[in-house]
C-alpha positions as CSV (number, residue, x, y, z in Angstrom):
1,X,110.3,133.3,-36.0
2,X,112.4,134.6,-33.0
3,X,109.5,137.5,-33.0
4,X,106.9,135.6,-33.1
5,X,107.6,133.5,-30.2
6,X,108.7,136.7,-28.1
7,X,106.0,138.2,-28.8
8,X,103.9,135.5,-27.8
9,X,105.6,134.8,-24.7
10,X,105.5,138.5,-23.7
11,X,101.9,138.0,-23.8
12,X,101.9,134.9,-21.8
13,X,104.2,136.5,-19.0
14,X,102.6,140.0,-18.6
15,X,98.9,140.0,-20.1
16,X,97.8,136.6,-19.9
17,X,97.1,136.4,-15.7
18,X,94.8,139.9,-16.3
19,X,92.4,138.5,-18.9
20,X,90.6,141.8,-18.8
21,X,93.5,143.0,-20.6
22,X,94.8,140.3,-22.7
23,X,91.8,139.7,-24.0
24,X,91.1,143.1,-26.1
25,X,94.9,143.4,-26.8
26,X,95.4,140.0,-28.4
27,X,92.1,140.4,-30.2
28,X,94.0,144.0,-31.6
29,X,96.9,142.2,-31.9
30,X,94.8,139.5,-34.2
31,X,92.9,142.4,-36.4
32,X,96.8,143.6,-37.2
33,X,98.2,140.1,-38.6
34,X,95.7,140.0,-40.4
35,X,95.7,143.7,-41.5
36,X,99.3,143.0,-41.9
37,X,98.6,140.0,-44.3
38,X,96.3,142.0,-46.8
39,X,98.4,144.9,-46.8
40,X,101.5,142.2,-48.6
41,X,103.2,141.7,-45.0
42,X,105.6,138.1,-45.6
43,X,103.3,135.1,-45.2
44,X,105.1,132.9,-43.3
45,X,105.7,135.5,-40.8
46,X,102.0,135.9,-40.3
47,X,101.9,132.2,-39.5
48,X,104.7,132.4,-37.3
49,X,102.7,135.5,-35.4
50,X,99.5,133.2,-35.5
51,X,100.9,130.3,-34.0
52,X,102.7,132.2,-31.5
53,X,99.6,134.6,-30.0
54,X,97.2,131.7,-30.6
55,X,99.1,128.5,-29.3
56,X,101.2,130.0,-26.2
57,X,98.6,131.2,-24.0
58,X,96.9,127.7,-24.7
59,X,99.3,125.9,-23.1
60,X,100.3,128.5,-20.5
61,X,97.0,128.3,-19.1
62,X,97.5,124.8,-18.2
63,X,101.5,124.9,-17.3
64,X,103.2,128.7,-17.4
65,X,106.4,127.2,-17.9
66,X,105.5,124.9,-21.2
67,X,105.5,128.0,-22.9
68,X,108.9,128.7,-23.1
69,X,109.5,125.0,-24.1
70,X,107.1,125.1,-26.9
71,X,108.4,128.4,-28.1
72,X,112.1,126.8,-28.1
73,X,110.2,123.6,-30.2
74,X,108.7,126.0,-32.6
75,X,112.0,128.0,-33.2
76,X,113.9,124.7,-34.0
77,X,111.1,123.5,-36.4
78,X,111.4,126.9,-38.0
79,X,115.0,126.4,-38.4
80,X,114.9,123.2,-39.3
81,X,112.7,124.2,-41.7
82,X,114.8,126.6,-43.6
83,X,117.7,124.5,-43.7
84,X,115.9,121.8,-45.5
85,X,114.4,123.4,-47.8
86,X,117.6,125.1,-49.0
87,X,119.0,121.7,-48.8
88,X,116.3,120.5,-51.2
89,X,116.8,123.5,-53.6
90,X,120.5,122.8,-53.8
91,X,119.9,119.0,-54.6
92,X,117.1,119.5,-57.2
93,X,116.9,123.4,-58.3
94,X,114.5,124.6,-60.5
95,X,114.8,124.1,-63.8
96,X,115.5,126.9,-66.2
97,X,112.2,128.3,-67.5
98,X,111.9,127.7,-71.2
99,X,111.2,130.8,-73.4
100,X,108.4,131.5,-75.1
101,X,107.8,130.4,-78.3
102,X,105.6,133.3,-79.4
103,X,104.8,136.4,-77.9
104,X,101.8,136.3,-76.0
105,X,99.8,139.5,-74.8
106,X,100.2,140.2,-71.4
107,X,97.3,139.1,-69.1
108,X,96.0,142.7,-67.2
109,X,97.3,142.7,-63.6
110,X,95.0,142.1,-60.7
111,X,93.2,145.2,-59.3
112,X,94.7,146.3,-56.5
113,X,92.4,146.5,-53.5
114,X,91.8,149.3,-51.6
115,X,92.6,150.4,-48.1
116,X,88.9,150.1,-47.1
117,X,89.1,146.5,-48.7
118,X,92.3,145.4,-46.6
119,X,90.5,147.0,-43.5
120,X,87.3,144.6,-43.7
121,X,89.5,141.9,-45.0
122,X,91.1,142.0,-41.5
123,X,88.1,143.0,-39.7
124,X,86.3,139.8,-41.3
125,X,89.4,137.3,-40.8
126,X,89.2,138.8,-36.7
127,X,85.8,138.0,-36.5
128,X,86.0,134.6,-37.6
129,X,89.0,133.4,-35.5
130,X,88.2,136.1,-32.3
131,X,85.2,134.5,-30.8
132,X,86.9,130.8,-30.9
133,X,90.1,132.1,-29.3
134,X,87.8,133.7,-26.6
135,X,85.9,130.5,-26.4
136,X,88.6,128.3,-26.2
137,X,90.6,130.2,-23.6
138,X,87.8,131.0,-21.3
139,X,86.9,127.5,-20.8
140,X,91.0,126.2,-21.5
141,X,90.2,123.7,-23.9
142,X,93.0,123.1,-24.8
143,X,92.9,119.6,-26.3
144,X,91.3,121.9,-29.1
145,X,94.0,124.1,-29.8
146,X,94.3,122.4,-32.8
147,X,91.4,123.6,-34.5
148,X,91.6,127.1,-33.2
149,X,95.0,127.4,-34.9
150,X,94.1,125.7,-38.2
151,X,91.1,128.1,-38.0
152,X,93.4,131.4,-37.8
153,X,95.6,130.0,-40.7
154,X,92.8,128.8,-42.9
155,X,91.1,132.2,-42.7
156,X,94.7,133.6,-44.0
157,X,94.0,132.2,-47.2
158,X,92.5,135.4,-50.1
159,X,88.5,135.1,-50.7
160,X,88.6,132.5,-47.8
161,X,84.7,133.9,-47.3
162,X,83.7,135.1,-50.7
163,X,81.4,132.4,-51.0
164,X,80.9,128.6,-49.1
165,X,81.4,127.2,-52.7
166,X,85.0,128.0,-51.8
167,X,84.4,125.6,-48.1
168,X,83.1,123.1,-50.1
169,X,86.6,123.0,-51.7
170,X,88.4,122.9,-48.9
171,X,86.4,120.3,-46.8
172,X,87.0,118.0,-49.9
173,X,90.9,118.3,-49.8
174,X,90.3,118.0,-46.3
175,X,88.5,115.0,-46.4
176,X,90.8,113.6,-49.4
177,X,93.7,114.1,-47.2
178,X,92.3,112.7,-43.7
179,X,91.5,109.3,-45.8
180,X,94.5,109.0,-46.7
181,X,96.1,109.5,-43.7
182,X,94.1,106.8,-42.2
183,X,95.2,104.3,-44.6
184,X,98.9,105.0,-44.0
185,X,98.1,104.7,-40.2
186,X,96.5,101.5,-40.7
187,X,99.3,100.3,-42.9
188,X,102.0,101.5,-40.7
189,X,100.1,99.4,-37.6
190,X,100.4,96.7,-39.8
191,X,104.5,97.3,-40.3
192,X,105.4,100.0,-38.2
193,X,108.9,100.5,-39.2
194,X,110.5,103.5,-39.8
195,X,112.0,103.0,-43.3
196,X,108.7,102.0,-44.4
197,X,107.3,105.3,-43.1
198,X,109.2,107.3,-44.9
199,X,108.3,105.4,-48.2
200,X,104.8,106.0,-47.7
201,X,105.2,110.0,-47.2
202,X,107.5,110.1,-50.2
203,X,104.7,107.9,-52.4
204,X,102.0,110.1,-50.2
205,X,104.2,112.9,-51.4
206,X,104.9,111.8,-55.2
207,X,101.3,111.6,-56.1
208,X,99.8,113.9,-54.6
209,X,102.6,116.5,-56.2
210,X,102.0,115.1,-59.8
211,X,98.0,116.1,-59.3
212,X,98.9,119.9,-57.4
213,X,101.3,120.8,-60.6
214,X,99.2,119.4,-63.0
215,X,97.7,122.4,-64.1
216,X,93.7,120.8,-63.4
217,X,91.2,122.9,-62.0
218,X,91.1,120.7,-59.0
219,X,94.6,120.8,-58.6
220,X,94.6,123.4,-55.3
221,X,92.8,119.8,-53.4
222,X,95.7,118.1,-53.7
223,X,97.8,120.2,-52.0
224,X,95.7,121.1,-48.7
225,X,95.4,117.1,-48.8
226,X,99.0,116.0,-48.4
227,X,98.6,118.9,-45.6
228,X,96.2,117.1,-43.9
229,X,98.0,113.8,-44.4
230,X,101.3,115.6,-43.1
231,X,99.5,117.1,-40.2
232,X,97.4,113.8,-39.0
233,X,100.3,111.2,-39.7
234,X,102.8,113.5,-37.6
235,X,100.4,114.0,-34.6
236,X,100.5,110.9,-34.2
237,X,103.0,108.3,-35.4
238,X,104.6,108.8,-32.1
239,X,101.4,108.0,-29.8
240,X,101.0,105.1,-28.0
241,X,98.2,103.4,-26.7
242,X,95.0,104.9,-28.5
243,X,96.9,106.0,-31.2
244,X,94.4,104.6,-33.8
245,X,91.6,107.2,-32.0
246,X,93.6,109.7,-32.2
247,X,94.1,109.9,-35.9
248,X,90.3,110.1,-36.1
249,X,90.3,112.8,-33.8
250,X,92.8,114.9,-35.5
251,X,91.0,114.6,-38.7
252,X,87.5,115.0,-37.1
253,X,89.3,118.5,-35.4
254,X,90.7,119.5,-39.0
255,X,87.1,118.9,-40.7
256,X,85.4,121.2,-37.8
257,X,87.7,123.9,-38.6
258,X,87.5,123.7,-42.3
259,X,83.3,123.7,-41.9
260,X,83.7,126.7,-39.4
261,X,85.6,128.7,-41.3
262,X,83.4,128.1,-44.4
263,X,80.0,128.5,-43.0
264,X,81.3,131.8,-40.2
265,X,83.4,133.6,-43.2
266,X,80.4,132.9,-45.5
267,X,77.7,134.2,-43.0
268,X,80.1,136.7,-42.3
269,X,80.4,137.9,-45.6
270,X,76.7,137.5,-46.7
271,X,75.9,140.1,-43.6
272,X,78.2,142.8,-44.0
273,X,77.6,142.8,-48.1
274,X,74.0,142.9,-46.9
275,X,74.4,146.0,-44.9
276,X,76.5,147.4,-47.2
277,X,80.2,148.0,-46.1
């Protein structure tokens, strides 16, 4: 986490105010994360790395010194982060796995792909999320910073552009989630009391973990809905004013990215297939 944000905030101090420069070497930097990623590099660092190279220079164009604020925010979330978790493992660990009853024949291990694979893997992740960050950036939009980073971490995701039958997936978890987190907005309008906050992400939380570990086909929704749900609910449970707008807006944001990133990494896909590399 601690390189991430140095790394980001090296580019914000030295790079950003030549964008002649910082252009090509962020979009570099972009191609290896997400060379990085294919080639087994730890997930959650590559988020880290995203979030850092895509979200500091968005708000350093607007205010140099928020950088170095939002870099300390996203270090203690990180940490926070950890420590939780742990805490949660220690309270409920995992229960012993129970052993087989019979032998079972091994299921073949997945090929391995090859280094010309993990190249255009990267090479079609950077061409998603590259032209967005450039978009973005050039005209510092960055109310929209949002859906440039849910972009670069959707496109993370393996076979993200095999095919749009897999955008159609995610734009219905999407859209499962974003209800969702509309009706606990409305409900928390209605009583907006912490405690009862809380109930309504642990019942959010509850069913929507029975349905992911269910072992359905659809089960995968569930879980980039209560992402959603987390995302929209925490963006702004602590607004004021035209709070109820903005819970609209953050899904509208989170439902342009997922549609994006299924119809670019699908074109995308479909071209370079076509022409053969």
């Amino acid at each position: 986490f601690a390189l991430a944000c140095g790394v980001g905030l090296l580019l914000v101090k030295y790079l950003l105010p030549v964008p002649l420069v910082f252009v090509p070497f962020a979009g570099l930097l972009l191609f290896r994360i997400y060379h990085a990623k294919a080639t087994g590099a730890p997930p959650l660092m590559i988020v880290w790395l995203l979030i850092a190279l895509l979200a500091l220079p968005m708000v350093a164009i607007q205010a140099p010194q928020m950088a170095v604020f939002v870099a300390r925010g996203i270090l203690f979330g990180a940490a926070m982060t950890v420590v939780l978790v742990q805490l949660v493992w220690l309270v409920i660990p995992e229960p012993p796995t129970p052993a087989p009853a019979s032998a079972s024949p091994e299921k073949p291990a997945p090929p391995v792909p090859s280094a010309m694979d993990n190249l255009r893997n990267a090479a079609l992740s950077t061409a998603v999320v590259f032209p967005l960050m450039v978009y973005y950036l050039t005209l510092a939009k960055t109310g929209n910073a949002l859906i440039l980073i849910f972009v670069a971490i959707l496109s993370l995701q393996p076979g993200f552009a095999g095919s749009l039958q897999m955008g159609k997936a995610l734009i219905v978890g999407n859209a499962i989630g974003g209800m969702v987190a509309i009706v606990i907005y409305e409900l928390l309008v209605m009583v907006p009391v912490f405690p009862f906050m809380i109930l309504l992400t642990l019942l959010a939380g509850l069913v929507f973990g029975a349905q992911l570990f269910s072992g359905k086909k659809a089960a995968p929704l569930f879980g980039m809905a209560f992402s959603t749900v987390l995302l929209v609910i925490a963006s702004t449970t602590g607004s004021t004013g035209e709070a109820g707008s903005k819970v609209t807006t953050r899904v509208i944001q989170i439902m342009a990215a997922v549609i994006y990133v299924a119809v670019a990494g699908g074109l995308l896909n479909r071209l370079f297939r076509w022409k053969g590399t």
